[in-house]
Amino acid sequence: MAFRGDLEALVLGVLQEGPLHGYEIAKRIREKSDALIRIGEGQLYPCLHRLEQSGFIQAEWLLQEGKPSRKVYSLTESGGSEVEERRRTWEKFAAGVNSVLAPPKPARGQG
Amino acid sequence: MDQKLGPVETYLSGMERDLAETLSPQASEEVLRELRDHLEESVRHHTALGHSRTEAEWLAVQGFGERAEVSGAVKDVHCPDRWSGRAIAAAGVLTLGPVLVDLFSDATSIFHATDYRHEAMVIVPALIMLGLLYPFAKAGKMVSRPLTAICFSALILWTVAGGFLRGVPVYLTSYGAGYTVPKFAAYRAMREDQRQLAHKKRVLEDFQQRLAASVGGGQDPMAPVPFSYKVAEKTGYDPLLEHAGSAEVARKMWRENSGEWIEMLTGTVEGLTRNEEYWRAIQTTRWPNSVIAQAPLKMTLFAHWLLALLGLNAIGVAISNRRPQRKVRA
């Protein structure tokens, strides 16, 4: 599957649950898709930075006691609307594919 | 002692070299810090599954993806305009020389000028601009590209227009255009004044001849006199007759007003002569003294300053982006 276009939607989707660290985002996508979707973790960062520049997510460095600080990402208000938009687009697309892949209806008069 | 780097450090060192080509040190450092954090987390995950440290690092790097692809994608996000930055830097360099010459010229003229406001017109706004641009330069960020583009386009137009109007190739430098346009305007005004002056002088001469004729020998002031100006010579055109409508009225007007007219004309000729001297002074003076003539010149210098500062900013960004990065600590 080509996730170049959909990676942003997946990231926005998992961030709906709350702020997450980059590694956790990749892990959460893998877990939620039952390991069906494995993203190239390196591609996650350009995607996160792009989403941040678009204003859909925001990043914050969290200080941790005795540990290096971590950058966590969270959804912005416009990011929330964007998830909804992408979900609708995906549902339309999936419905279209399902219609095409659906088994043909039996012809009348058979049986 | 040489210490062999592990897979993660080797990967990050390569990434650091890749990013140093285009990203500022601050941006590069932040990206690397984030990637290191991710890889370390991944290593911890693989170690927890029972892999050795080295194996875990290999697995983390493999999961991360090809270094060139990742660094290319990061650069695309953070630095899509690096070539436009270089173009702006080149434009800035081209203007630096003339600006430095102008600075020197202004600095030396301060000791001779009687009106310091002319110098303040350039120096004070330039200092304000420098103050405004400093935070951008410090942060390693490009200033507004549209602003730079507008400023540079205006300067090119100004240059071409100045060079075209003057028709002298040497004025095709933008600095030359700063002199060309105001001087060309002064030149045209002077030519117009010269034309007016010549005309008024001829009319005055004619009036003086008429006056002499009417006062001296009791001759008819409306009798034909040898006009010196070209139009009258060819057509017999008489401005007084035309204005009066008939010879009778013209004679009456002449008797009543000739003294005043001649006085007025003499004043006009004197005024125009003074103007001619003024315009000639502007033509021969390197620095026009008229405020009107100064304004476009100062605007050009102002644009030079702005462009030069934007250029300096771009050069600073380009240099800081090319500065070698600190080695990643193991």
PDB file of C-alpha atoms in Angstrom, chain B residues 131-316:
ATOM      1  CA  GLY B 131      17.461  46.882  13.957  1.00  0.00           C
ATOM      2  CA  LEU B 132      14.381  45.257  12.441  1.00  0.00           C
ATOM      3  CA  LEU B 133      16.402  42.755  10.407  1.00  0.00           C
ATOM      4  CA  TYR B 134      18.796  41.825  13.192  1.00  0.00           C
ATOM      5  CA  PRO B 135      16.475  39.293  14.895  1.00  0.00           C
ATOM      6  CA  PHE B 136      16.010  37.495  11.573  1.00  0.00           C
ATOM      7  CA  ALA B 137      19.739  37.338  10.963  1.00  0.00           C
ATOM      8  CA  LYS B 138      20.336  36.161  14.523  1.00  0.00           C
ATOM      9  CA  ALA B 139      17.739  33.403  14.205  1.00  0.00           C
ATOM     10  CA  GLY B 140      19.161  32.331  10.842  1.00  0.00           C
ATOM     11  CA  LYS B 141      15.850  33.003   9.092  1.00  0.00           C
ATOM     12  CA  MET B 142      15.129  34.544   5.731  1.00  0.00           C
ATOM     13  CA  VAL B 143      13.285  37.830   5.726  1.00  0.00           C
ATOM     14  CA  SER B 144      10.158  38.137   3.610  1.00  0.00           C
ATOM     15  CA  ARG B 145      10.870  37.020   0.047  1.00  0.00           C
ATOM     16  CA  PRO B 146       8.054  39.147  -1.468  1.00  0.00           C
ATOM     17  CA  LEU B 147       9.558  42.257   0.149  1.00  0.00           C
ATOM     18  CA  THR B 148      12.961  41.462  -1.310  1.00  0.00           C
ATOM     19  CA  ALA B 149      11.459  40.722  -4.715  1.00  0.00           C
ATOM     20  CA  ILE B 150       9.496  44.003  -4.782  1.00  0.00           C
ATOM     21  CA  CYS B 151      12.529  46.006  -3.696  1.00  0.00           C
ATOM     22  CA  PHE B 152      14.811  44.358  -6.231  1.00  0.00           C
ATOM     23  CA  SER B 153      12.276  44.721  -9.079  1.00  0.00           C
ATOM     24  CA  ALA B 154      11.813  48.411  -8.307  1.00  0.00           C
ATOM     25  CA  LEU B 155      15.542  48.909  -8.365  1.00  0.00           C
ATOM     26  CA  ILE B 156      15.900  47.114 -11.717  1.00  0.00           C
ATOM     27  CA  LEU B 157      13.083  49.213 -13.216  1.00  0.00           C
ATOM     28  CA  TRP B 158      14.649  52.356 -11.838  1.00  0.00           C
ATOM     29  CA  THR B 159      18.004  51.379 -13.295  1.00  0.00           C
ATOM     30  CA  VAL B 160      16.668  50.517 -16.735  1.00  0.00           C
ATOM     31  CA  ALA B 161      14.528  53.658 -16.881  1.00  0.00           C
ATOM     32  CA  GLY B 162      17.446  55.839 -15.785  1.00  0.00           C
ATOM     33  CA  GLY B 163      19.840  54.241 -18.250  1.00  0.00           C
ATOM     34  CA  PHE B 164      17.319  54.430 -21.084  1.00  0.00           C
ATOM     35  CA  LEU B 165      16.394  58.065 -20.515  1.00  0.00           C
ATOM     36  CA  ARG B 166      19.950  59.196 -20.204  1.00  0.00           C
ATOM     37  CA  GLY B 167      21.160  56.910 -22.971  1.00  0.00           C
ATOM     38  CA  VAL B 168      24.569  56.496 -21.422  1.00  0.00           C
ATOM     39  CA  PRO B 169      25.681  52.908 -20.764  1.00  0.00           C
ATOM     40  CA  VAL B 170      27.555  53.852 -17.634  1.00  0.00           C
ATOM     41  CA  TYR B 171      24.252  54.818 -16.066  1.00  0.00           C
ATOM     42  CA  LEU B 172      23.049  51.247 -16.393  1.00  0.00           C
ATOM     43  CA  THR B 173      24.346  50.688 -12.888  1.00  0.00           C
ATOM     44  CA  SER B 174      21.615  51.210 -10.380  1.00  0.00           C
ATOM     45  CA  TYR B 175      23.730  53.672  -8.459  1.00  0.00           C
ATOM     46  CA  GLY B 176      24.128  55.784 -11.588  1.00  0.00           C
ATOM     47  CA  ALA B 177      20.379  55.757 -12.048  1.00  0.00           C
ATOM     48  CA  GLY B 178      20.050  57.485  -8.732  1.00  0.00           C
ATOM     49  CA  TYR B 179      21.744  60.485 -10.273  1.00  0.00           C
ATOM     50  CA  THR B 180      20.371  60.052 -13.766  1.00  0.00           C
ATOM     51  CA  VAL B 181      16.683  60.428 -13.097  1.00  0.00           C
ATOM     52  CA  PRO B 182      16.777  63.596 -10.984  1.00  0.00           C
ATOM     53  CA  LYS B 183      19.427  65.076 -13.245  1.00  0.00           C
ATOM     54  CA  PHE B 184      17.452  64.200 -16.315  1.00  0.00           C
ATOM     55  CA  ALA B 185      14.394  65.892 -14.815  1.00  0.00           C
ATOM     56  CA  ALA B 186      16.521  68.961 -14.067  1.00  0.00           C
ATOM     57  CA  TYR B 187      17.904  68.886 -17.600  1.00  0.00           C
ATOM     58  CA  ARG B 188      14.407  68.852 -19.120  1.00  0.00           C
ATOM     59  CA  ALA B 189      13.260  71.680 -16.842  1.00  0.00           C
ATOM     60  CA  MET B 190      16.310  73.688 -17.795  1.00  0.00           C
ATOM     61  CA  ARG B 191      15.671  73.163 -21.518  1.00  0.00           C
ATOM     62  CA  GLU B 192      12.074  74.320 -21.095  1.00  0.00           C
ATOM     63  CA  ASP B 193      13.211  77.403 -19.175  1.00  0.00           C
ATOM     64  CA  GLN B 194      15.801  78.122 -21.837  1.00  0.00           C
ATOM     65  CA  ARG B 195      13.132  77.959 -24.535  1.00  0.00           C
ATOM     66  CA  GLN B 196      10.861  80.283 -22.558  1.00  0.00           C
ATOM     67  CA  LEU B 197      13.724  82.624 -21.871  1.00  0.00           C
ATOM     68  CA  ALA B 198      14.668  82.871 -25.536  1.00  0.00           C
ATOM     69  CA  HIS B 199      11.053  83.591 -26.474  1.00  0.00           C
ATOM     70  CA  LYS B 200      10.563  86.213 -23.784  1.00  0.00           C
ATOM     71  CA  LYS B 201      13.834  87.874 -24.694  1.00  0.00           C
ATOM     72  CA  ARG B 202      12.705  88.194 -28.313  1.00  0.00           C
ATOM     73  CA  VAL B 203       9.333  89.621 -27.290  1.00  0.00           C
ATOM     74  CA  LEU B 204      11.048  92.077 -24.948  1.00  0.00           C
ATOM     75  CA  GLU B 205      13.434  93.126 -27.692  1.00  0.00           C
ATOM     76  CA  ASP B 206      10.484  93.716 -30.000  1.00  0.00           C
ATOM     77  CA  PHE B 207       8.646  95.765 -27.367  1.00  0.00           C
ATOM     78  CA  GLN B 208      11.737  97.817 -26.659  1.00  0.00           C
ATOM     79  CA  GLN B 209      12.107  98.572 -30.361  1.00  0.00           C
ATOM     80  CA  ARG B 210       8.467  99.601 -30.569  1.00  0.00           C
ATOM     81  CA  LEU B 211       8.812 101.806 -27.513  1.00  0.00           C
ATOM     82  CA  ALA B 212      11.899 103.476 -28.880  1.00  0.00           C
ATOM     83  CA  ALA B 213      10.116 104.044 -32.174  1.00  0.00           C
ATOM     84  CA  SER B 214       6.976 105.519 -30.606  1.00  0.00           C
ATOM     85  CA  VAL B 215       8.791 107.724 -28.088  1.00  0.00           C
ATOM     86  CA  GLY B 216      11.662 108.814 -30.270  1.00  0.00           C
ATOM     87  CA  GLY B 217      10.311 109.799 -33.670  1.00  0.00           C
ATOM     88  CA  GLY B 218       6.569 109.884 -33.199  1.00  0.00           C
ATOM     89  CA  GLN B 219       6.309 106.852 -35.412  1.00  0.00           C
ATOM     90  CA  ASP B 220       3.417 104.456 -35.351  1.00  0.00           C
ATOM     91  CA  PRO B 221       4.203 101.795 -32.735  1.00  0.00           C
ATOM     92  CA  MET B 222       2.241  99.293 -34.770  1.00  0.00           C
ATOM     93  CA  ALA B 223       4.395  99.827 -37.855  1.00  0.00           C
ATOM     94  CA  PRO B 224       6.176  96.660 -38.886  1.00  0.00           C
ATOM     95  CA  VAL B 225       9.419  96.184 -37.054  1.00  0.00           C
ATOM     96  CA  PRO B 226      12.077  93.625 -37.878  1.00  0.00           C
ATOM     97  CA  PHE B 227      11.161  90.774 -35.522  1.00  0.00           C
ATOM     98  CA  SER B 228      14.098  88.696 -34.522  1.00  0.00           C
ATOM     99  CA  TYR B 229      12.244  85.576 -33.672  1.00  0.00           C
ATOM    100  CA  LYS B 230      11.775  82.966 -36.276  1.00  0.00           C
ATOM    101  CA  VAL B 231       7.994  82.670 -36.299  1.00  0.00           C
ATOM    102  CA  ALA B 232       7.444  86.381 -36.709  1.00  0.00           C
ATOM    103  CA  GLU B 233       9.982  86.564 -39.487  1.00  0.00           C
ATOM    104  CA  LYS B 234       8.145  83.932 -41.466  1.00  0.00           C
ATOM    105  CA  THR B 235       4.529  84.811 -40.831  1.00  0.00           C
ATOM    106  CA  GLY B 236       4.442  88.438 -39.729  1.00  0.00           C
ATOM    107  CA  TYR B 237       2.839  87.221 -36.495  1.00  0.00           C
ATOM    108  CA  ASP B 238       2.460  90.020 -33.983  1.00  0.00           C
ATOM    109  CA  PRO B 239       1.555  88.965 -30.458  1.00  0.00           C
ATOM    110  CA  LEU B 240       0.313  92.412 -29.506  1.00  0.00           C
ATOM    111  CA  LEU B 241      -1.935  92.756 -32.515  1.00  0.00           C
ATOM    112  CA  GLU B 242      -3.353  89.312 -31.991  1.00  0.00           C
ATOM    113  CA  HIS B 243      -4.058  90.004 -28.339  1.00  0.00           C
ATOM    114  CA  ALA B 244      -5.757  93.370 -29.063  1.00  0.00           C
ATOM    115  CA  GLY B 245      -7.895  92.152 -31.923  1.00  0.00           C
ATOM    116  CA  SER B 246      -7.433  95.279 -34.098  1.00  0.00           C
ATOM    117  CA  ALA B 247      -4.648  97.711 -34.870  1.00  0.00           C
ATOM    118  CA  GLU B 248      -6.605 100.605 -33.337  1.00  0.00           C
ATOM    119  CA  VAL B 249      -7.077  98.862 -30.004  1.00  0.00           C
ATOM    120  CA  ALA B 250      -3.500  97.685 -30.144  1.00  0.00           C
ATOM    121  CA  ARG B 251      -2.233 101.242 -30.480  1.00  0.00           C
ATOM    122  CA  LYS B 252      -4.369 102.345 -27.530  1.00  0.00           C
ATOM    123  CA  MET B 253      -3.194  99.457 -25.411  1.00  0.00           C
ATOM    124  CA  TRP B 254       0.363 100.131 -26.342  1.00  0.00           C
ATOM    125  CA  ARG B 255       0.180 103.779 -25.327  1.00  0.00           C
ATOM    126  CA  GLU B 256      -1.387 102.957 -21.982  1.00  0.00           C
ATOM    127  CA  ASN B 257       0.508  99.824 -21.000  1.00  0.00           C
ATOM    128  CA  SER B 258       3.792  99.568 -22.826  1.00  0.00           C
ATOM    129  CA  GLY B 259       5.823 100.730 -19.834  1.00  0.00           C
ATOM    130  CA  GLU B 260       4.238  98.182 -17.513  1.00  0.00           C
ATOM    131  CA  TRP B 261       4.545  95.394 -20.058  1.00  0.00           C
ATOM    132  CA  ILE B 262       8.179  96.004 -20.607  1.00  0.00           C
ATOM    133  CA  GLU B 263       8.755  96.124 -16.871  1.00  0.00           C
ATOM    134  CA  MET B 264       6.905  92.832 -16.451  1.00  0.00           C
ATOM    135  CA  LEU B 265       8.761  91.197 -19.300  1.00  0.00           C
ATOM    136  CA  THR B 266      12.055  92.400 -17.948  1.00  0.00           C
ATOM    137  CA  GLY B 267      11.179  90.783 -14.617  1.00  0.00           C
ATOM    138  CA  THR B 268      10.242  87.539 -16.343  1.00  0.00           C
ATOM    139  CA  VAL B 269      13.477  87.473 -18.290  1.00  0.00           C
ATOM    140  CA  GLU B 270      15.464  88.115 -15.139  1.00  0.00           C
ATOM    141  CA  GLY B 271      13.590  85.320 -13.328  1.00  0.00           C
ATOM    142  CA  LEU B 272      14.155  82.889 -16.151  1.00  0.00           C
ATOM    143  CA  THR B 273      17.810  83.819 -16.278  1.00  0.00           C
ATOM    144  CA  ARG B 274      18.104  83.061 -12.580  1.00  0.00           C
ATOM    145  CA  ASN B 275      16.344  79.725 -13.208  1.00  0.00           C
ATOM    146  CA  GLU B 276      18.793  78.901 -15.945  1.00  0.00           C
ATOM    147  CA  GLU B 277      21.685  79.600 -13.612  1.00  0.00           C
ATOM    148  CA  TYR B 278      20.025  77.365 -10.997  1.00  0.00           C
ATOM    149  CA  TRP B 279      19.506  74.479 -13.413  1.00  0.00           C
ATOM    150  CA  ARG B 280      23.033  74.825 -14.721  1.00  0.00           C
ATOM    151  CA  ALA B 281      24.258  74.640 -11.138  1.00  0.00           C
ATOM    152  CA  ILE B 282      22.297  71.410 -10.626  1.00  0.00           C
ATOM    153  CA  GLN B 283      23.696  69.964 -13.834  1.00  0.00           C
ATOM    154  CA  THR B 284      27.251  70.664 -12.820  1.00  0.00           C
ATOM    155  CA  THR B 285      26.929  69.850  -9.101  1.00  0.00           C
ATOM    156  CA  ARG B 286      27.495  66.231  -8.123  1.00  0.00           C
ATOM    157  CA  TRP B 287      24.916  66.394  -5.371  1.00  0.00           C
ATOM    158  CA  PRO B 288      21.718  68.224  -6.317  1.00  0.00           C
ATOM    159  CA  ASN B 289      20.801  70.605  -3.553  1.00  0.00           C
ATOM    160  CA  SER B 290      17.141  70.934  -4.318  1.00  0.00           C
ATOM    161  CA  VAL B 291      14.951  68.937  -1.948  1.00  0.00           C
ATOM    162  CA  ILE B 292      12.830  67.847  -4.913  1.00  0.00           C
ATOM    163  CA  ALA B 293      15.898  66.670  -6.766  1.00  0.00           C
ATOM    164  CA  GLN B 294      17.166  64.957  -3.593  1.00  0.00           C
ATOM    165  CA  ALA B 295      14.007  62.973  -2.939  1.00  0.00           C
ATOM    166  CA  PRO B 296      14.292  60.384  -5.763  1.00  0.00           C
ATOM    167  CA  LEU B 297      17.986  60.105  -5.126  1.00  0.00           C
ATOM    168  CA  LYS B 298      17.415  59.391  -1.466  1.00  0.00           C
ATOM    169  CA  MET B 299      14.671  56.925  -2.305  1.00  0.00           C
ATOM    170  CA  THR B 300      17.106  55.038  -4.502  1.00  0.00           C
ATOM    171  CA  LEU B 301      19.706  55.004  -1.780  1.00  0.00           C
ATOM    172  CA  PHE B 302      17.048  53.854   0.664  1.00  0.00           C
ATOM    173  CA  ALA B 303      16.181  50.959  -1.662  1.00  0.00           C
ATOM    174  CA  HIS B 304      19.890  50.139  -1.945  1.00  0.00           C
ATOM    175  CA  TRP B 305      20.189  50.010   1.798  1.00  0.00           C
ATOM    176  CA  LEU B 306      17.188  47.783   2.192  1.00  0.00           C
ATOM    177  CA  LEU B 307      18.317  45.410  -0.521  1.00  0.00           C
ATOM    178  CA  ALA B 308      21.849  45.311   0.803  1.00  0.00           C
ATOM    179  CA  LEU B 309      20.625  44.492   4.302  1.00  0.00           C
ATOM    180  CA  LEU B 310      18.340  41.776   2.950  1.00  0.00           C
ATOM    181  CA  GLY B 311      21.298  40.473   0.966  1.00  0.00           C
ATOM    182  CA  LEU B 312      23.486  40.468   4.055  1.00  0.00           C
ATOM    183  CA  ASN B 313      20.775  38.595   5.912  1.00  0.00           C
ATOM    184  CA  ALA B 314      20.605  36.013   3.118  1.00  0.00           C
ATOM    185  CA  ILE B 315      24.387  35.661   3.053  1.00  0.00           C
ATOM    186  CA  GLY B 316      24.376  35.190   6.814  1.00  0.00           C
TER     187      GLY B 316
END
